[in-house]
Short mmCIF file of C-alpha atoms in Angstrom, two decimals:
data_model
loop_
_atom_site.label_atom_id
_atom_site.label_comp_id
_atom_site.label_asym_id
_atom_site.label_seq_id
_atom_site.Cartn_x
_atom_site.Cartn_y
_atom_site.Cartn_z
CA MET E 229 -3.66 20.88 14.22
CA LEU E 230 -4.47 21.39 10.50
CA ARG E 231 -2.72 18.44 8.27
CA SER E 232 -0.96 21.31 5.95
CA GLU E 233 0.59 22.70 9.44
CA LEU E 234 1.99 19.27 9.91
CA GLU E 235 3.25 19.29 6.46
CA GLN E 236 5.53 21.67 7.39
CA PHE E 237 7.83 19.69 9.54
CA HIS E 238 11.45 19.37 8.30
CA LEU E 239 12.33 16.61 5.99
CA TYR E 240 15.36 15.23 4.56
CA PRO E 241 16.13 17.33 1.51
CA PHE E 242 17.42 13.97 -0.25
CA LEU E 243 16.45 10.32 -0.72
CA HIS E 244 13.19 11.30 -2.64
CA MET E 245 10.82 8.72 -3.96
CA LYS E 246 8.55 8.96 -6.92
CA LYS E 247 4.96 7.80 -6.42
CA ILE E 248 1.68 8.12 -8.55
CA THR E 249 -1.81 6.65 -7.80
CA VAL E 250 -3.81 6.53 -10.90
CA THR E 251 -8.03 5.52 -10.92
CA PHE E 252 -9.26 2.79 -13.22
CA GLN E 253 -12.88 3.35 -13.87
CA CYS E 254 -14.47 0.15 -15.10
CA ARG E 255 -17.87 -0.81 -16.88
CA LEU E 256 -18.97 -4.07 -16.44
CA THR E 257 -19.89 -5.84 -19.24
CA SER E 258 -21.37 -8.84 -17.89
CA SER E 259 -22.61 -9.62 -14.15
CA GLY E 260 -19.76 -10.41 -11.94
CA VAL E 261 -19.39 -12.15 -8.35
CA PHE E 262 -16.29 -10.41 -6.77
CA SER E 263 -14.45 -11.10 -3.93
CA ALA E 264 -15.04 -8.94 -0.82
CA TYR E 265 -11.67 -7.97 -0.74
CA LYS E 266 -11.00 -7.17 -4.37
CA GLY E 267 -7.29 -6.00 -3.63
CA SER E 268 -6.63 -9.56 -3.81
CA MET E 269 -8.67 -10.64 -6.61
CA LEU E 270 -7.17 -7.62 -8.65
CA ARG E 271 -3.60 -8.57 -7.78
CA GLY E 272 -4.16 -12.27 -8.77
CA SER E 273 -5.49 -10.97 -12.28
CA LEU E 274 -2.49 -8.51 -12.14
CA GLY E 275 -0.03 -11.23 -11.75
CA THR E 276 -1.94 -13.62 -14.40
CA PHE E 277 -1.92 -11.13 -17.39
CA LEU E 278 1.51 -8.89 -16.75
CA LYS E 279 2.81 -12.59 -17.04
CA LYS E 280 0.90 -13.11 -20.47
CA THR E 281 2.13 -9.82 -22.03
CA CYS E 282 6.07 -10.17 -20.72
CA CYS E 283 7.10 -13.71 -20.29
CA THR E 284 8.24 -15.23 -23.42
CA MET E 285 10.08 -18.29 -22.01
CA HIS E 286 6.71 -19.47 -20.38
CA ARG E 287 8.47 -21.40 -17.30
CA GLN E 288 6.32 -22.21 -14.38
CA SER E 289 9.18 -20.17 -12.10
CA CYS E 290 10.92 -17.10 -12.46
CA GLU E 291 13.81 -18.54 -10.67
CA ASP E 292 15.67 -20.29 -13.04
CA CYS E 293 14.78 -18.32 -15.94
CA ILE E 294 17.81 -16.82 -18.04
CA LEU E 295 15.76 -13.64 -18.37
CA VAL E 296 14.87 -13.10 -14.80
CA ASN E 297 17.08 -9.94 -14.31
CA ASN E 298 15.75 -8.62 -17.56
CA CYS E 299 12.10 -9.63 -17.78
CA ALA E 300 9.19 -7.21 -16.87
CA PHE E 301 7.08 -9.86 -14.92
CA PRO E 302 9.44 -10.44 -12.07
CA ILE E 303 10.43 -6.88 -11.63
CA LEU E 304 6.85 -5.29 -11.49
CA PHE E 305 5.16 -8.20 -10.11
CA MET E 306 7.27 -9.32 -7.45
CA GLY E 307 9.84 -6.66 -7.16
CA LYS E 308 13.36 -5.72 -8.19
CA ARG E 309 16.18 -7.35 -6.18
CA ASN E 310 18.13 -4.70 -4.52
CA THR E 311 21.70 -5.45 -5.32
CA LYS E 312 23.51 -3.60 -2.56
CA LYS E 313 24.47 -5.34 0.51
CA GLY E 314 22.28 -5.24 3.29
CA SER E 315 19.23 -3.56 1.83
CA LEU E 316 15.83 -5.24 1.20
CA SER E 317 14.54 -6.99 -1.71
CA LEU E 318 12.16 -8.19 -3.66
CA ILE E 319 9.36 -5.52 -2.70
CA PRO E 320 6.66 -5.16 -4.91
CA PRO E 321 6.40 -1.60 -6.65
CA TYR E 322 2.84 -1.00 -6.29
CA CYS E 323 -0.44 -1.07 -4.12
CA ILE E 324 -4.22 -1.55 -4.88
CA HIS E 325 -6.81 0.16 -3.44
CA VAL E 326 -10.61 -0.53 -3.62
CA THR E 327 -13.12 1.81 -1.64
CA ASP E 328 -16.17 -1.03 -1.95
CA THR E 329 -14.89 -3.42 0.19
CA GLY E 330 -17.29 -6.04 1.37
CA LYS E 331 -19.55 -5.43 -2.03
CA THR E 332 -19.37 -8.99 -4.45
CA LEU E 333 -22.31 -8.57 -6.69
CA TYR E 334 -22.31 -6.51 -9.89
CA SER E 335 -24.47 -6.12 -12.68
CA THR E 336 -23.95 -5.55 -16.35
CA GLY E 337 -23.12 -1.82 -16.98
CA GLU E 338 -22.21 -1.20 -13.15
CA LEU E 339 -18.93 0.80 -12.58
CA PHE E 340 -16.37 -0.28 -10.58
CA ILE E 341 -13.25 1.63 -9.61
CA PHE E 342 -10.21 0.88 -8.29
CA ASN E 343 -6.89 2.56 -7.42
CA ILE E 344 -3.45 1.71 -7.82
CA THR E 345 -0.68 3.25 -6.41
CA LEU E 346 2.72 2.96 -8.24
CA PHE E 347 6.27 3.52 -6.85
CA SER E 348 9.78 4.40 -8.04
CA TYR E 349 10.57 2.50 -11.43
CA ALA E 350 7.24 0.77 -11.77
CA ILE E 351 5.86 3.93 -12.90
CA ASP E 352 7.54 4.06 -16.35
CA TYR E 353 5.51 0.76 -16.65
CA LEU E 354 2.45 2.06 -16.25
CA PRO E 355 1.15 1.07 -19.93
CA TYR E 356 2.02 -2.52 -18.72
CA PHE E 357 -0.30 -2.49 -15.81
CA ALA E 358 -3.21 -0.93 -18.17
CA HIS E 359 -2.66 -3.34 -20.89
CA ALA E 360 -2.94 -6.32 -18.03
CA PHE E 361 -6.10 -5.26 -16.87
CA ILE E 362 -7.47 -4.59 -20.25
CA LEU E 363 -6.70 -8.12 -20.40
CA ALA E 364 -8.34 -9.22 -17.40
CA GLY E 365 -11.26 -7.35 -18.21
CA ASN E 366 -11.48 -9.20 -21.65
CA LYS E 367 -11.27 -12.45 -19.98
CA GLY E 368 -13.62 -11.81 -16.42
CA MET E 369 -12.42 -11.84 -12.77
CA GLY E 370 -14.31 -13.07 -9.98
CA LYS E 371 -16.60 -16.43 -10.07
CA GLY E 372 -17.77 -18.09 -13.04
CA THR E 373 -15.11 -16.49 -15.64
CA GLU E 374 -15.46 -19.62 -17.67
CA ASN E 375 -18.84 -18.29 -18.44
CA LYS E 376 -17.72 -14.96 -19.34
CA ASN E 377 -18.64 -13.36 -16.13
CA GLY E 378 -17.24 -10.43 -14.42
CA THR E 379 -15.98 -9.15 -17.64
CA PHE E 380 -15.17 -5.31 -17.85
CA ASP E 381 -14.19 -2.42 -19.52
CA ILE E 382 -11.66 0.44 -18.80
CA GLU E 383 -13.13 3.49 -19.35
CA ASP E 384 -10.96 5.76 -18.29
CA ILE E 385 -7.74 5.98 -16.13
CA ILE E 386 -7.29 9.21 -13.89
CA TYR E 387 -4.59 10.87 -12.41
CA GLN E 388 -5.19 14.18 -10.45
CA ASN E 389 -8.40 14.61 -11.72
CA GLN E 390 -7.18 14.38 -15.41
CA SER E 391 -7.72 11.58 -18.00
CA ILE E 392 -4.55 10.16 -18.94
CA PHE E 393 -5.94 7.17 -21.25
CA HIS E 394 -6.69 7.37 -24.61
CA LYS E 395 -9.32 4.72 -24.93
CA ASN E 396 -9.50 4.71 -28.87
CA LYS E 397 -6.27 4.53 -29.42
CA GLN E 398 -5.12 2.18 -26.55
CA GLN E 399 -2.75 4.44 -25.60
CA ILE E 400 -1.56 6.17 -21.86
CA ASP E 401 0.36 8.77 -21.08
CA ILE E 402 2.71 8.34 -18.07
CA PRO E 403 2.79 11.19 -15.58
CA LYS E 404 5.83 12.75 -14.17
CA GLY E 405 4.56 11.61 -10.48
CA GLU E 406 4.96 12.95 -7.14
CA MET E 407 7.99 13.17 -4.96
CA LEU E 408 7.90 11.56 -1.39
CA VAL E 409 10.22 12.50 0.92
CA LEU E 410 11.97 11.10 4.11
CA PRO E 411 10.72 12.46 7.58
CA TYR E 412 12.66 14.19 9.70
CA TRP E 413 13.44 13.29 13.20
CA GLU E 414 14.04 16.08 15.31
CA THR E 415 15.15 15.52 18.76
CA SER E 416 14.39 18.77 20.12
CA ARG E 417 10.31 18.68 18.82
CA PHE E 418 8.07 17.75 21.47
CA GLY E 419 4.53 18.12 22.01
CA MET E 420 1.64 16.07 24.08
CA GLY E 421 -1.49 15.23 22.49
CA SER E 422 -3.41 12.29 21.29
CA LEU E 423 -3.45 10.58 17.94
CA LEU E 424 -6.36 8.83 16.55
CA VAL E 425 -5.36 6.02 14.37
CA HIS E 426 -7.78 4.60 12.16
CA ILE E 427 -6.67 0.86 10.30
CA LYS E 428 -9.04 0.91 7.36
CA THR E 429 -7.84 -2.49 6.03
CA PRO E 430 -6.77 -5.46 7.54
CA CYS E 431 -3.24 -5.22 8.63
CA ARG E 432 -0.82 -8.09 9.03
CA PHE E 433 2.34 -8.20 11.21
CA LYS E 434 4.44 -10.80 13.42
CA ALA E 435 5.38 -10.26 16.53
CA ASP E 436 8.05 -12.64 18.01
CA ASN E 437 7.42 -14.97 14.56
CA HIS E 438 3.54 -14.67 15.41
CA LEU E 439 0.48 -12.85 13.66
CA SER E 440 -0.37 -10.33 16.56
CA ALA E 441 -3.61 -8.48 17.47
CA ASP E 442 -2.25 -6.18 19.74
CA LEU E 443 -0.60 -2.85 18.31
CA SER E 444 1.20 -1.07 21.02
CA PHE E 445 3.06 2.25 19.48
CA ARG E 446 6.03 1.02 19.66
CA GLN E 447 5.15 -1.41 17.59
CA LEU E 448 3.05 0.64 14.93
CA PHE E 449 6.47 2.90 14.43
CA GLN E 450 8.24 0.16 14.15
CA LEU E 451 5.92 -1.08 11.24
CA ILE E 452 6.04 2.61 9.92
CA VAL E 453 9.85 2.58 9.55
CA ARG E 454 10.11 -1.03 8.38
CA ARG E 455 7.55 0.29 5.42
CA ILE E 456 9.79 3.46 4.57
CA ARG E 457 12.76 1.08 4.44
CA SER E 458 11.38 -1.51 2.03
CA VAL E 459 9.59 1.33 0.17
CA TRP E 460 12.86 2.99 -0.52
CA ALA E 461 15.20 -0.02 -1.15
CA MET E 462 13.09 0.13 -4.78
CA ASP E 463 15.64 2.75 -5.67
CA GLU E 464 18.14 0.68 -3.62
CA GLU E 465 18.56 3.19 -0.85
CA ASN E 466 19.54 1.62 2.55
CA VAL E 467 17.60 4.19 4.88
CA MET E 468 19.07 4.06 8.12
CA PHE E 469 17.50 6.78 10.68
CA ASP E 470 20.00 8.66 13.27
CA ASN E 471 18.76 8.14 16.48
CA PHE E 472 16.45 5.28 15.87
CA SER E 473 17.55 4.09 19.81
CA ALA E 474 16.18 7.63 20.76
CA MET E 475 13.00 7.30 18.69
CA LEU E 476 12.33 3.82 20.26
CA ASN E 477 12.72 5.30 23.86
CA ARG E 478 10.38 7.94 23.34
CA ALA E 479 7.86 5.62 21.60
CA ASP E 480 8.05 3.35 24.95
CA GLY E 481 6.49 6.54 26.74
CA ILE E 482 3.15 6.83 24.83
CA GLN E 483 0.52 5.43 26.36
CA THR E 484 -2.62 3.22 24.59
CA ILE E 485 -5.56 5.13 25.95
CA GLU E 486 -8.63 3.68 23.85
CA ASN E 487 -8.16 0.44 22.02
CA CYS E 488 -11.34 -0.30 19.38
CA LEU E 489 -9.14 -3.24 17.26
CA TYR E 490 -10.21 -6.11 16.49
CA TRP E 491 -8.92 -9.45 14.24
CA LYS E 492 -10.77 -10.00 11.35
CA ASP E 493 -10.34 -13.25 9.02
CA TRP E 494 -10.45 -13.45 5.56
CA THR E 495 -10.08 -16.49 2.72
CA ARG E 496 -8.23 -15.69 -0.33
CA TYR E 497 -8.03 -18.15 -3.24
CA SER E 498 -4.64 -18.40 -5.08
CA SER E 499 -5.44 -19.81 -8.92
CA ARG E 500 -1.18 -19.72 -9.08
CA GLN E 501 -0.69 -22.18 -5.81
CA LYS E 502 -4.15 -23.96 -6.52
CA SER E 503 -5.30 -23.17 -3.14
CA SER E 504 -7.21 -21.27 -0.69
CA MET E 505 -5.34 -19.12 2.09
CA GLN E 506 -6.20 -17.71 5.11
CA LEU E 507 -5.39 -14.01 5.60
CA GLY E 508 -6.33 -12.20 8.96
CA GLY E 509 -5.74 -8.85 10.19
CA ILE E 510 -6.37 -6.33 12.22
CA LEU E 511 -8.98 -3.43 11.85
CA GLY E 512 -10.50 -0.73 13.73
CA SER E 513 -9.13 2.30 15.65
CA VAL E 514 -6.77 2.88 18.50
CA ARG E 515 -5.74 5.97 20.62
CA TYR E 516 -2.32 6.96 21.95
CA TYR E 517 -1.34 9.68 24.36
CA GLY E 518 1.98 11.01 25.12
CA ASP E 519 4.78 13.23 23.53
CA LEU E 520 3.89 12.69 19.87
CA ALA E 521 4.73 15.47 17.93
CA ALA E 522 7.87 14.21 16.78
CA PHE E 523 6.52 10.92 15.34
CA LEU E 524 3.71 12.98 12.83
CA PRO E 525 5.88 13.17 9.83
CA PHE E 526 6.16 9.21 9.87
CA PHE E 527 2.40 8.91 10.04
CA ILE E 528 1.87 11.53 7.39
CA LEU E 529 4.05 9.26 4.83
CA ALA E 530 2.73 5.90 5.84
CA GLU E 531 -1.12 7.20 4.84
CA GLN E 532 0.45 6.90 1.35
CA LEU E 533 2.48 3.57 1.96
CA ASN E 534 0.22 1.46 3.73
CA ILE E 535 2.05 -1.08 6.61
CA GLY E 536 2.18 -4.48 7.17
CA LYS E 537 2.05 -7.70 5.22
CA GLN E 538 0.08 -8.13 1.61
CA THR E 539 0.48 -4.35 0.94
CA SER E 540 0.00 -4.76 -2.45
CA PHE E 541 -3.21 -6.04 -2.05
CA GLY E 542 -4.15 -2.82 -0.10
CA LEU E 543 -3.77 -4.01 3.31
CA GLY E 544 -2.70 -1.77 5.79
CA GLU E 545 -4.23 1.43 5.02
CA ILE E 546 -4.27 3.81 7.57
CA SER E 547 -5.40 7.42 8.48
CA PHE E 548 -4.67 9.18 11.85
CA GLU E 549 -6.29 12.73 13.50
CA TRP E 550 -3.62 14.30 15.73
CA MET E 551 -5.52 16.32 18.81
CA PRO E 552 -2.64 18.39 20.51
CA ASN E 553 -3.13 18.81 24.19
CA GLU E 554 -5.96 16.77 24.45
CA LYS E 555 -6.14 13.34 26.03
CA ASN E 556 -9.51 12.66 27.30
CA SER E 557 -12.96 13.01 25.39
CA ASP E 558 -16.22 11.47 25.97
CA SER E 559 -15.17 8.42 23.87
CA PHE E 560 -11.79 7.68 25.73
CA VAL E 561 -11.53 4.47 27.90
CA ARG E 562 -10.51 5.88 31.09
#
């Protein structure tokens, strides 16, 4: 089924969420040695220079600062507290994506590109994000920044194939953004087929309070719903799906017919905590079969949100392929 056909599924006509995805095109002004998973490196630089830009009290922790509820740094880097009882809180309102994962060596003059998706209130703060990355480029990223390695200039910032960055004036146009809408569960919608899910960046989640390398369809669906709820909590909306127990009952009936998932460990150094952190997650693909049609709107949305832990690093990026009325192919494990 074509993606345009899937998007015709009924969606909630309310609780819209705004988001933008902008592309930063950067040119190295000195050679650099970057992390293999650059989302973590970029998030670290973002935090450092957002704080330099916004913080006026210069405290080690934001929690005991008198300005914690009014300063742009904590609400942008860590997330805005949700005041509605029972809702989620402290959700980072952004997600960084880097396409050249694995590449570590960059030469002077080489182009380095990354995307950042901003949700909800963070869209209005886009100039803060741009300014933080301008400062990061002046300082340098990766190894050897004390010797001015890994410095770069932002050549352009692109939104929907149009430049929104005025480099000479150091100004940026803030897009109006796109509207995400909640998927609607239709209990009467049935449709057998196979769903091939690609996990493109390490996905981290806990099952029974332990990091897991298994991913049943029920677990995957619960991860998607959890992420949807956390994103909508940025607008102080406590999303509760009607018929959620019916969704889980149907999810329990979905078979895993091909599993090509594997665990990938990687190490992140936190300059704030002055320590290395081991951050593993699952990668690869998994194919499910069963009465899946009613779940598809949730997967369409999940492609834009990521799932699991550390989504602000760009972890948990997924995509999917839907094949109605199909179960077997030459690649399936029978």
